[in-house]
Amino acid sequence: MKKAVVLVSGGLDSATTLALAKEQGYACYAISFDYGQRHRCELEAARQVAEMAGVVEHKLIRMDLNSIGGSALTDSSIDVPQQPAEGIPVTYVPARNTVFLSFALGWAEVLGAEVIFIGVNAVDYSGYPDCRPAYITAYEKMANLATRAGVEGSGIHIQTPLIHLSKAEIIQQGMRLGVDYASTVSCYNPDAEGLACGRCDACRLRAAGFEAAGVPDPTRYQAGAR
Ligand code: ZN
């Protein structure tokens, strides 16, 4: 069975990506990151998502991106915005997907997996530069120059099945494949119990997606959040 490494954050997009990877017949190896994120409760969601999908293995990588900071998600002195803003928002985490993909790349090489799945999206997204098609194309090119698998083996391919889908289309794909969105966490600023704030970018995009898809929103919100 062909193998794929799948980045699983615990959010809606990566849960759908994992389901799509399984549908393509891959034996899936999930990888999640405890990087000091404000919304650490997403890691419990990632564990549940990976377990329900029946992955072969789920690896949790720990790293300290707080020591770099520079993002509302990794520096507690920067608040998560509650209103949309122009340009790349402060919830952008410097170089995050480059760091994550590099761990996924290393693991893929060790496993002999030829494919890495990442649920980046360039339609209903927050404008992060490391979610754009040009970035993924460049990363894939680099990956094949940087690894033994790329230079002497059959190469590494990065699949981004969501990249051109709207949030509503992503949700429709997930519903078709039986993804349990109630167990996913998207909010950047959840409370101690993991309940969503209903106001951050991630909450807004997610709620609008369920509405546009005509699917009841299963998100667990804080009291008075919406
Ligand atoms: Zn939120």
PDB file of C-alpha atoms and ligand atoms in Angstrom:
ATOM      1  CA  MET A   1       0.000   0.000   0.000  1.00  0.00           C
ATOM      2  CA  LYS A   2       1.407   3.389  -0.931  1.00  0.00           C
ATOM      3  CA  LYS A   3       2.167   5.654   2.014  1.00  0.00           C
ATOM      4  CA  ALA A   4       1.397   9.316   2.626  1.00  0.00           C
ATOM      5  CA  VAL A   5       2.370  11.686   5.410  1.00  0.00           C
ATOM      6  CA  VAL A   6      -0.574  13.941   6.261  1.00  0.00           C
ATOM      7  CA  LEU A   7      -0.274  17.143   8.289  1.00  0.00           C
ATOM      8  CA  VAL A   8      -3.113  17.098  10.837  1.00  0.00           C
ATOM      9  CA  SER A   9      -3.659  20.203  12.971  1.00  0.00           C
ATOM     10  CA  GLY A  10      -7.016  19.274  14.473  1.00  0.00           C
ATOM     11  CA  GLY A  11      -8.815  21.822  12.323  1.00  0.00           C
ATOM     12  CA  LEU A  12     -11.469  21.437   9.680  1.00  0.00           C
ATOM     13  CA  ASP A  13      -9.205  21.649   6.638  1.00  0.00           C
ATOM     14  CA  SER A  14      -6.663  19.056   7.710  1.00  0.00           C
ATOM     15  CA  ALA A  15      -9.400  16.634   8.834  1.00  0.00           C
ATOM     16  CA  THR A  16     -10.868  16.867   5.337  1.00  0.00           C
ATOM     17  CA  THR A  17      -7.444  16.488   3.737  1.00  0.00           C
ATOM     18  CA  LEU A  18      -6.845  13.311   5.738  1.00  0.00           C
ATOM     19  CA  ALA A  19     -10.193  11.894   4.572  1.00  0.00           C
ATOM     20  CA  LEU A  20      -9.312  12.713   0.950  1.00  0.00           C
ATOM     21  CA  ALA A  21      -5.899  11.054   1.306  1.00  0.00           C
ATOM     22  CA  LYS A  22      -7.578   7.910   2.655  1.00  0.00           C
ATOM     23  CA  GLU A  23     -10.073   7.994  -0.223  1.00  0.00           C
ATOM     24  CA  GLN A  24      -7.137   7.966  -2.641  1.00  0.00           C
ATOM     25  CA  GLY A  25      -6.030   4.694  -1.082  1.00  0.00           C
ATOM     26  CA  TYR A  26      -3.032   5.849   0.914  1.00  0.00           C
ATOM     27  CA  ALA A  27      -1.848   4.316   4.152  1.00  0.00           C
ATOM     28  CA  CYS A  28      -1.823   7.552   6.134  1.00  0.00           C
ATOM     29  CA  TYR A  29       0.799   8.669   8.642  1.00  0.00           C
ATOM     30  CA  ALA A  30      -0.462  11.726  10.516  1.00  0.00           C
ATOM     31  CA  ILE A  31       1.878  14.377  11.900  1.00  0.00           C
ATOM     32  CA  SER A  32       0.896  17.141  14.332  1.00  0.00           C
ATOM     33  CA  PHE A  33       2.886  19.906  15.987  1.00  0.00           C
ATOM     34  CA  ASP A  34       2.882  21.187  19.523  1.00  0.00           C
ATOM     35  CA  TYR A  35       4.665  24.451  18.735  1.00  0.00           C
ATOM     36  CA  GLY A  36       3.513  26.515  21.667  1.00  0.00           C
ATOM     37  CA  GLN A  37       0.314  27.603  19.985  1.00  0.00           C
ATOM     38  CA  ARG A  38      -2.274  29.550  21.937  1.00  0.00           C
ATOM     39  CA  HIS A  39      -4.930  27.072  20.804  1.00  0.00           C
ATOM     40  CA  ARG A  40      -3.176  23.969  22.088  1.00  0.00           C
ATOM     41  CA  CYS A  41      -6.506  22.229  22.543  1.00  0.00           C
ATOM     42  CA  GLU A  42      -6.402  21.619  18.781  1.00  0.00           C
ATOM     43  CA  LEU A  43      -3.915  18.829  19.551  1.00  0.00           C
ATOM     44  CA  GLU A  44      -6.554  16.756  21.343  1.00  0.00           C
ATOM     45  CA  ALA A  45      -8.768  17.323  18.308  1.00  0.00           C
ATOM     46  CA  ALA A  46      -5.894  16.172  16.079  1.00  0.00           C
ATOM     47  CA  ARG A  47      -5.572  13.012  18.143  1.00  0.00           C
ATOM     48  CA  GLN A  48      -9.287  12.262  17.736  1.00  0.00           C
ATOM     49  CA  VAL A  49      -9.298  13.076  14.016  1.00  0.00           C
ATOM     50  CA  ALA A  50      -6.311  10.802  13.385  1.00  0.00           C
ATOM     51  CA  GLU A  51      -7.798   7.987  15.466  1.00  0.00           C
ATOM     52  CA  MET A  52     -11.200   8.162  13.775  1.00  0.00           C
ATOM     53  CA  ALA A  53      -9.526   8.120  10.364  1.00  0.00           C
ATOM     54  CA  GLY A  54      -7.620   4.980  11.294  1.00  0.00           C
ATOM     55  CA  VAL A  55      -4.150   6.271  10.515  1.00  0.00           C
ATOM     56  CA  VAL A  56      -1.251   3.843  10.684  1.00  0.00           C
ATOM     57  CA  GLU A  57       0.634   6.119  13.065  1.00  0.00           C
ATOM     58  CA  HIS A  58       0.184   9.582  14.563  1.00  0.00           C
ATOM     59  CA  LYS A  59       3.347  11.478  15.411  1.00  0.00           C
ATOM     60  CA  LEU A  60       3.374  14.563  17.640  1.00  0.00           C
ATOM     61  CA  ILE A  61       6.401  16.802  17.168  1.00  0.00           C
ATOM     62  CA  ARG A  62       7.215  19.293  19.938  1.00  0.00           C
ATOM     63  CA  MET A  63       8.974  22.570  19.250  1.00  0.00           C
ATOM     64  CA  ASP A  64       9.190  25.992  20.811  1.00  0.00           C
ATOM     65  CA  LEU A  65       8.078  28.650  18.350  1.00  0.00           C
ATOM     66  CA  ASN A  66       7.287  30.934  21.326  1.00  0.00           C
ATOM     67  CA  SER A  67      10.995  31.656  21.532  1.00  0.00           C
ATOM     68  CA  ILE A  68      10.714  33.322  18.121  1.00  0.00           C
ATOM     69  CA  GLY A  69       7.231  34.758  18.671  1.00  0.00           C
ATOM     70  CA  GLY A  70       6.062  37.318  16.131  1.00  0.00           C
ATOM     71  CA  SER A  71       2.513  35.976  15.921  1.00  0.00           C
ATOM     72  CA  ALA A  72      -0.673  36.298  17.932  1.00  0.00           C
ATOM     73  CA  LEU A  73      -0.652  32.498  18.101  1.00  0.00           C
ATOM     74  CA  THR A  74       2.810  32.195  19.647  1.00  0.00           C
ATOM     75  CA  ASP A  75       3.249  35.465  21.584  1.00  0.00           C
ATOM     76  CA  SER A  76       0.758  35.987  24.403  1.00  0.00           C
ATOM     77  CA  SER A  77       1.392  39.757  24.338  1.00  0.00           C
ATOM     78  CA  ILE A  78      -0.194  39.976  20.844  1.00  0.00           C
ATOM     79  CA  ASP A  79      -3.987  39.685  20.910  1.00  0.00           C
ATOM     80  CA  VAL A  80      -5.918  37.599  18.381  1.00  0.00           C
ATOM     81  CA  PRO A  81      -7.831  40.128  16.238  1.00  0.00           C
ATOM     82  CA  GLN A  82     -11.604  40.046  16.467  1.00  0.00           C
ATOM     83  CA  GLN A  83     -12.128  41.992  13.240  1.00  0.00           C
ATOM     84  CA  PRO A  84     -10.829  41.326   9.710  1.00  0.00           C
ATOM     85  CA  ALA A  85      -7.793  43.422   8.764  1.00  0.00           C
ATOM     86  CA  GLU A  86      -5.982  44.302   5.536  1.00  0.00           C
ATOM     87  CA  GLY A  87      -2.921  42.315   4.484  1.00  0.00           C
ATOM     88  CA  ILE A  88      -1.315  39.334   6.174  1.00  0.00           C
ATOM     89  CA  PRO A  89      -2.856  39.132   9.674  1.00  0.00           C
ATOM     90  CA  VAL A  90      -0.949  38.880  12.975  1.00  0.00           C
ATOM     91  CA  THR A  91      -2.139  35.272  13.301  1.00  0.00           C
ATOM     92  CA  TYR A  92       0.383  34.417  10.589  1.00  0.00           C
ATOM     93  CA  VAL A  93       3.134  32.361  12.287  1.00  0.00           C
ATOM     94  CA  PRO A  94       6.539  33.161  10.769  1.00  0.00           C
ATOM     95  CA  ALA A  95       7.724  30.309   8.526  1.00  0.00           C
ATOM     96  CA  ARG A  96       5.339  27.835  10.153  1.00  0.00           C
ATOM     97  CA  ASN A  97       4.446  25.740   7.119  1.00  0.00           C
ATOM     98  CA  THR A  98       8.095  25.642   6.032  1.00  0.00           C
ATOM     99  CA  VAL A  99       9.047  24.246   9.441  1.00  0.00           C
ATOM    100  CA  PHE A 100       6.124  21.791   9.477  1.00  0.00           C
ATOM    101  CA  LEU A 101       6.662  20.587   5.922  1.00  0.00           C
ATOM    102  CA  SER A 102      10.342  20.035   6.661  1.00  0.00           C
ATOM    103  CA  PHE A 103       9.489  17.624   9.508  1.00  0.00           C
ATOM    104  CA  ALA A 104       6.918  15.940   7.269  1.00  0.00           C
ATOM    105  CA  LEU A 105       9.507  15.702   4.503  1.00  0.00           C
ATOM    106  CA  GLY A 106      12.039  14.055   6.779  1.00  0.00           C
ATOM    107  CA  TRP A 107       9.497  11.557   8.048  1.00  0.00           C
ATOM    108  CA  ALA A 108       8.276  10.835   4.513  1.00  0.00           C
ATOM    109  CA  GLU A 109      11.812  10.028   3.500  1.00  0.00           C
ATOM    110  CA  VAL A 110      12.283   7.665   6.463  1.00  0.00           C
ATOM    111  CA  LEU A 111       8.958   5.938   5.774  1.00  0.00           C
ATOM    112  CA  GLY A 112       9.468   5.707   2.042  1.00  0.00           C
ATOM    113  CA  ALA A 113       6.331   7.773   1.493  1.00  0.00           C
ATOM    114  CA  GLU A 114       6.246   9.564  -1.841  1.00  0.00           C
ATOM    115  CA  VAL A 115       3.434  11.939  -0.978  1.00  0.00           C
ATOM    116  CA  ILE A 116       2.847  14.613   1.652  1.00  0.00           C
ATOM    117  CA  PHE A 117      -0.683  15.952   2.061  1.00  0.00           C
ATOM    118  CA  ILE A 118      -1.214  19.443   3.453  1.00  0.00           C
ATOM    119  CA  GLY A 119      -4.597  21.149   3.721  1.00  0.00           C
ATOM    120  CA  VAL A 120      -3.590  24.620   2.590  1.00  0.00           C
ATOM    121  CA  ASN A 121      -6.220  26.672   0.875  1.00  0.00           C
ATOM    122  CA  ALA A 122      -5.960  29.779  -1.277  1.00  0.00           C
ATOM    123  CA  VAL A 123      -9.641  30.703  -1.553  1.00  0.00           C
ATOM    124  CA  ASP A 124     -11.418  31.257   1.789  1.00  0.00           C
ATOM    125  CA  TYR A 125      -8.247  31.715   3.814  1.00  0.00           C
ATOM    126  CA  SER A 126      -6.481  34.333   5.855  1.00  0.00           C
ATOM    127  CA  GLY A 127      -3.928  35.441   3.275  1.00  0.00           C
ATOM    128  CA  TYR A 128      -0.944  33.541   4.648  1.00  0.00           C
ATOM    129  CA  PRO A 129       1.901  33.458   2.102  1.00  0.00           C
ATOM    130  CA  ASP A 130       2.786  29.862   2.998  1.00  0.00           C
ATOM    131  CA  CYS A 131      -0.635  28.646   1.876  1.00  0.00           C
ATOM    132  CA  ARG A 132      -0.328  29.811  -1.731  1.00  0.00           C
ATOM    133  CA  PRO A 133       0.204  27.612  -4.814  1.00  0.00           C
ATOM    134  CA  ALA A 134       3.512  29.306  -5.742  1.00  0.00           C
ATOM    135  CA  TYR A 135       4.885  28.482  -2.290  1.00  0.00           C
ATOM    136  CA  ILE A 136       3.883  24.808  -2.493  1.00  0.00           C
ATOM    137  CA  THR A 137       5.388  24.473  -5.996  1.00  0.00           C
ATOM    138  CA  ALA A 138       8.650  26.017  -4.785  1.00  0.00           C
ATOM    139  CA  TYR A 139       8.728  23.848  -1.630  1.00  0.00           C
ATOM    140  CA  GLU A 140       8.201  20.680  -3.660  1.00  0.00           C
ATOM    141  CA  LYS A 141      11.039  21.647  -5.979  1.00  0.00           C
ATOM    142  CA  MET A 142      13.299  22.299  -2.994  1.00  0.00           C
ATOM    143  CA  ALA A 143      12.256  18.990  -1.367  1.00  0.00           C
ATOM    144  CA  ASN A 144      13.361  17.047  -4.405  1.00  0.00           C
ATOM    145  CA  LEU A 145      16.733  18.777  -4.424  1.00  0.00           C
ATOM    146  CA  ALA A 146      17.234  18.412  -0.679  1.00  0.00           C
ATOM    147  CA  THR A 147      16.579  14.721  -0.047  1.00  0.00           C
ATOM    148  CA  ARG A 148      17.975  11.338  -0.991  1.00  0.00           C
ATOM    149  CA  ALA A 149      14.431  10.373  -1.940  1.00  0.00           C
ATOM    150  CA  GLY A 150      14.430  13.253  -4.402  1.00  0.00           C
ATOM    151  CA  VAL A 151      17.922  12.802  -5.799  1.00  0.00           C
ATOM    152  CA  GLU A 152      18.217   9.001  -5.916  1.00  0.00           C
ATOM    153  CA  GLY A 153      14.663   7.792  -5.317  1.00  0.00           C
ATOM    154  CA  SER A 154      11.303   8.344  -6.934  1.00  0.00           C
ATOM    155  CA  GLY A 155      10.816  11.838  -5.552  1.00  0.00           C
ATOM    156  CA  ILE A 156       8.441  13.540  -3.162  1.00  0.00           C
ATOM    157  CA  HIS A 157       5.126  15.004  -4.248  1.00  0.00           C
ATOM    158  CA  ILE A 158       3.125  17.505  -2.203  1.00  0.00           C
ATOM    159  CA  GLN A 159      -0.633  17.165  -2.606  1.00  0.00           C
ATOM    160  CA  THR A 160      -2.894  20.080  -1.705  1.00  0.00           C
ATOM    161  CA  PRO A 161      -6.404  18.801  -2.455  1.00  0.00           C
ATOM    162  CA  LEU A 162      -8.110  21.821  -0.896  1.00  0.00           C
ATOM    163  CA  ILE A 163      -6.049  24.568  -2.440  1.00  0.00           C
ATOM    164  CA  HIS A 164      -8.650  25.754  -4.939  1.00  0.00           C
ATOM    165  CA  LEU A 165     -11.789  24.883  -2.942  1.00  0.00           C
ATOM    166  CA  SER A 166     -13.999  27.313  -1.054  1.00  0.00           C
ATOM    167  CA  LYS A 167     -14.631  26.589   2.628  1.00  0.00           C
ATOM    168  CA  ALA A 168     -18.156  25.429   1.700  1.00  0.00           C
ATOM    169  CA  GLU A 169     -16.766  23.022  -0.903  1.00  0.00           C
ATOM    170  CA  ILE A 170     -14.268  21.675   1.635  1.00  0.00           C
ATOM    171  CA  ILE A 171     -17.097  21.015   4.099  1.00  0.00           C
ATOM    172  CA  GLN A 172     -19.156  19.294   1.398  1.00  0.00           C
ATOM    173  CA  GLN A 173     -16.229  16.997   0.600  1.00  0.00           C
ATOM    174  CA  GLY A 174     -15.813  16.177   4.273  1.00  0.00           C
ATOM    175  CA  MET A 175     -19.520  15.484   4.776  1.00  0.00           C
ATOM    176  CA  ARG A 176     -19.431  13.124   1.783  1.00  0.00           C
ATOM    177  CA  LEU A 177     -16.524  11.254   3.414  1.00  0.00           C
ATOM    178  CA  GLY A 178     -18.049  11.174   6.910  1.00  0.00           C
ATOM    179  CA  VAL A 179     -15.702  13.626   8.635  1.00  0.00           C
ATOM    180  CA  ASP A 180     -16.934  14.460  12.139  1.00  0.00           C
ATOM    181  CA  TYR A 181     -16.453  18.229  12.200  1.00  0.00           C
ATOM    182  CA  ALA A 182     -17.776  18.450  15.757  1.00  0.00           C
ATOM    183  CA  SER A 183     -14.465  17.059  16.960  1.00  0.00           C
ATOM    184  CA  THR A 184     -12.345  19.571  14.999  1.00  0.00           C
ATOM    185  CA  VAL A 185     -11.126  22.881  16.449  1.00  0.00           C
ATOM    186  CA  SER A 186     -10.447  25.893  14.220  1.00  0.00           C
ATOM    187  CA  CYS A 187     -10.609  28.786  16.701  1.00  0.00           C
ATOM    188  CA  TYR A 188      -7.390  30.712  17.353  1.00  0.00           C
ATOM    189  CA  ASN A 189      -8.560  31.827  20.758  1.00  0.00           C
ATOM    190  CA  PRO A 190     -10.592  29.099  22.422  1.00  0.00           C
ATOM    191  CA  ASP A 191     -11.291  29.034  26.159  1.00  0.00           C
ATOM    192  CA  ALA A 192      -9.795  26.503  28.569  1.00  0.00           C
ATOM    193  CA  GLU A 193     -12.448  23.962  27.605  1.00  0.00           C
ATOM    194  CA  GLY A 194     -11.741  24.340  23.893  1.00  0.00           C
ATOM    195  CA  LEU A 195     -14.916  26.274  23.161  1.00  0.00           C
ATOM    196  CA  ALA A 196     -14.643  28.584  20.133  1.00  0.00           C
ATOM    197  CA  CYS A 197     -14.689  32.377  20.408  1.00  0.00           C
ATOM    198  CA  GLY A 198     -16.855  32.927  17.321  1.00  0.00           C
ATOM    199  CA  ARG A 199     -15.031  36.154  16.447  1.00  0.00           C
ATOM    200  CA  CYS A 200     -11.512  35.384  15.192  1.00  0.00           C
ATOM    201  CA  ASP A 201     -10.683  34.933  11.479  1.00  0.00           C
ATOM    202  CA  ALA A 202     -10.705  31.168  11.765  1.00  0.00           C
ATOM    203  CA  CYS A 203     -14.111  31.125  13.481  1.00  0.00           C
ATOM    204  CA  ARG A 204     -15.619  33.531  10.944  1.00  0.00           C
ATOM    205  CA  LEU A 205     -14.356  31.598   7.900  1.00  0.00           C
ATOM    206  CA  ARG A 206     -15.506  28.325   9.403  1.00  0.00           C
ATOM    207  CA  ALA A 207     -19.000  29.555  10.314  1.00  0.00           C
ATOM    208  CA  ALA A 208     -19.460  31.170   6.880  1.00  0.00           C
ATOM    209  CA  GLY A 209     -18.399  27.890   5.281  1.00  0.00           C
ATOM    210  CA  PHE A 210     -21.024  25.849   7.107  1.00  0.00           C
ATOM    211  CA  GLU A 211     -23.671  28.420   6.240  1.00  0.00           C
ATOM    212  CA  ALA A 212     -22.722  28.491   2.535  1.00  0.00           C
ATOM    213  CA  ALA A 213     -22.599  24.684   2.451  1.00  0.00           C
ATOM    214  CA  GLY A 214     -26.070  24.463   3.976  1.00  0.00           C
ATOM    215  CA  VAL A 215     -24.721  22.264   6.758  1.00  0.00           C
ATOM    216  CA  PRO A 216     -25.596  22.854  10.445  1.00  0.00           C
ATOM    217  CA  ASP A 217     -22.519  24.255  12.233  1.00  0.00           C
ATOM    218  CA  PRO A 218     -21.463  21.653  14.858  1.00  0.00           C
ATOM    219  CA  THR A 219     -18.829  23.944  16.412  1.00  0.00           C
ATOM    220  CA  ARG A 220     -18.930  24.188  20.208  1.00  0.00           C
ATOM    221  CA  TYR A 221     -18.974  27.910  20.940  1.00  0.00           C
ATOM    222  CA  GLN A 222     -18.442  29.830  24.179  1.00  0.00           C
ATOM    223  CA  ALA A 223     -21.630  31.170  25.761  1.00  0.00           C
ATOM    224  CA  GLY A 224     -22.642  34.359  23.965  1.00  0.00           C
ATOM    225  CA  ALA A 225     -19.945  33.889  21.312  1.00  0.00           C
ATOM    226  CA  ARG A 226     -22.219  34.377  18.334  1.00  0.00           C
TER     227      ARG A 226
HETATM  228 ZN    ZN B   1     -12.275  31.931  17.323  1.00  0.00          ZN
END
